[in-house]
Amino acid sequence: MEIVSKQDLEQFRIRMLSDIQQMLVGSLVPPTEEFDWLRSKAIRKMMDISPATLQNLRITGKIRHKKVMGSYYYNRSDLQKLFQDEN
């Protein structure tokens, strides 16, 4: 059995706080274009399309989407490319 000293616990605390700080700083980096996922409402407003149009694009497989806890998220760049191609 190994005994843990107060100094060991203090070093562990410092290391944990440092790791948490690094994770938080990493999460504050703005997302790259590849991972720019937006919710349905934001996409509909930005593209000025109806919920049915967005649903049809999703069902036909024209855009990538993810469903997280009942909400759909769409890749902004996919939608922009799709609508640029149609113009």
Tab-separated table of N, CA and C in Angstrom, residues 33 43 46-47 49 53-64 74-87:
chain	number	residue	atom	x	y	z
A	33	GLU	N	-14.441	25.782	-40.721
A	33	GLU	CA	-15.562	25.692	-41.669
A	33	GLU	C	-16.097	24.266	-41.729
A	43	ILE	N	-30.340	27.949	-39.673
A	43	ILE	CA	-30.156	27.684	-41.101
A	43	ILE	C	-31.331	28.236	-41.901
A	46	MET	N	-31.020	32.014	-42.037
A	46	MET	CA	-29.887	32.435	-42.831
A	46	MET	C	-30.150	32.219	-44.325
A	47	MET	N	-30.753	31.094	-44.691
A	47	MET	CA	-30.985	30.760	-46.089
A	47	MET	C	-32.362	31.194	-46.588
A	49	ILE	N	-35.363	29.801	-45.997
A	49	ILE	CA	-36.091	28.655	-46.519
A	49	ILE	C	-37.079	28.171	-45.464
A	53	THR	N	-38.672	22.726	-46.741
A	53	THR	CA	-37.556	22.701	-47.691
A	53	THR	C	-36.322	22.105	-47.038
A	54	LEU	N	-36.052	22.523	-45.827
A	54	LEU	CA	-34.898	21.989	-45.103
A	54	LEU	C	-35.058	20.491	-44.860
A	55	GLN	N	-36.249	20.074	-44.506
A	55	GLN	CA	-36.520	18.654	-44.280
A	55	GLN	C	-36.326	17.861	-45.571
A	56	ASN	N	-36.803	18.385	-46.688
A	56	ASN	CA	-36.634	17.692	-47.975
A	56	ASN	C	-35.163	17.552	-48.340
A	57	LEU	N	-34.377	18.593	-48.105
A	57	LEU	CA	-32.945	18.517	-48.378
A	57	LEU	C	-32.283	17.441	-47.516
A	58	ARG	N	-32.734	17.343	-46.285
A	58	ARG	CA	-32.187	16.345	-45.368
A	58	ARG	C	-32.575	14.943	-45.817
A	59	ILE	N	-33.849	14.735	-46.134
A	59	ILE	CA	-34.353	13.406	-46.491
A	59	ILE	C	-33.738	12.907	-47.796
A	60	THR	N	-33.568	13.795	-48.758
A	60	THR	CA	-33.004	13.392	-50.050
A	60	THR	C	-31.490	13.207	-50.005
A	61	GLY	N	-30.878	13.562	-48.895
A	61	GLY	CA	-29.440	13.354	-48.730
A	61	GLY	C	-28.579	14.412	-49.396
A	62	LYS	N	-29.157	15.558	-49.716
A	62	LYS	CA	-28.400	16.621	-50.376
A	62	LYS	C	-27.507	17.383	-49.407
A	63	ILE	N	-27.813	17.294	-48.112
A	63	ILE	CA	-27.000	17.976	-47.111
A	63	ILE	C	-26.696	17.024	-45.966
A	64	ARG	N	-25.557	17.234	-45.352
A	64	ARG	CA	-25.204	16.437	-44.170
A	64	ARG	C	-25.969	16.969	-42.968
A	74	TYR	N	-27.063	21.110	-39.052
A	74	TYR	CA	-26.675	21.055	-40.456
A	74	TYR	C	-25.351	21.761	-40.654
A	75	ASN	N	-24.600	21.289	-41.644
A	75	ASN	CA	-23.315	21.883	-41.964
A	75	ASN	C	-23.547	23.115	-42.828
A	76	ARG	N	-23.117	24.262	-42.328
A	76	ARG	CA	-23.347	25.542	-43.008
A	76	ARG	C	-22.722	25.553	-44.408
A	77	SER	N	-21.502	25.065	-44.539
A	77	SER	CA	-20.830	25.125	-45.836
A	77	SER	C	-21.536	24.254	-46.871
A	78	ASP	N	-22.104	23.115	-46.454
A	78	ASP	CA	-22.866	22.272	-47.382
A	78	ASP	C	-24.051	23.035	-47.957
A	79	LEU	N	-24.768	23.727	-47.103
A	79	LEU	CA	-25.939	24.471	-47.556
A	79	LEU	C	-25.550	25.636	-48.455
A	80	GLN	N	-24.488	26.338	-48.107
A	80	GLN	CA	-24.053	27.463	-48.934
A	80	GLN	C	-23.637	26.981	-50.315
A	81	LYS	N	-22.910	25.864	-50.376
A	81	LYS	CA	-22.498	25.311	-51.670
A	81	LYS	C	-23.713	24.876	-52.482
A	82	LEU	N	-24.676	24.245	-51.822
A	82	LEU	CA	-25.868	23.776	-52.512
A	82	LEU	C	-26.626	24.936	-53.148
A	83	PHE	N	-26.815	26.014	-52.397
A	83	PHE	CA	-27.582	27.141	-52.902
A	83	PHE	C	-26.776	27.955	-53.914
A	84	GLN	N	-25.457	27.951	-53.835
A	84	GLN	CA	-24.645	28.636	-54.844
A	84	GLN	C	-24.707	27.884	-56.170
A	85	ASP	N	-24.725	26.543	-56.093
A	85	ASP	CA	-24.797	25.731	-57.311
A	85	ASP	C	-26.118	25.934	-58.034
A	86	GLU	N	-27.200	26.174	-57.298
A	86	GLU	CA	-28.511	26.335	-57.903
A	86	GLU	C	-28.666	27.690	-58.582
A	87	ASN	N	-27.860	28.682	-58.192
A	87	ASN	CA	-27.988	30.026	-58.782
A	87	ASN	C	-27.252	30.161	-60.069
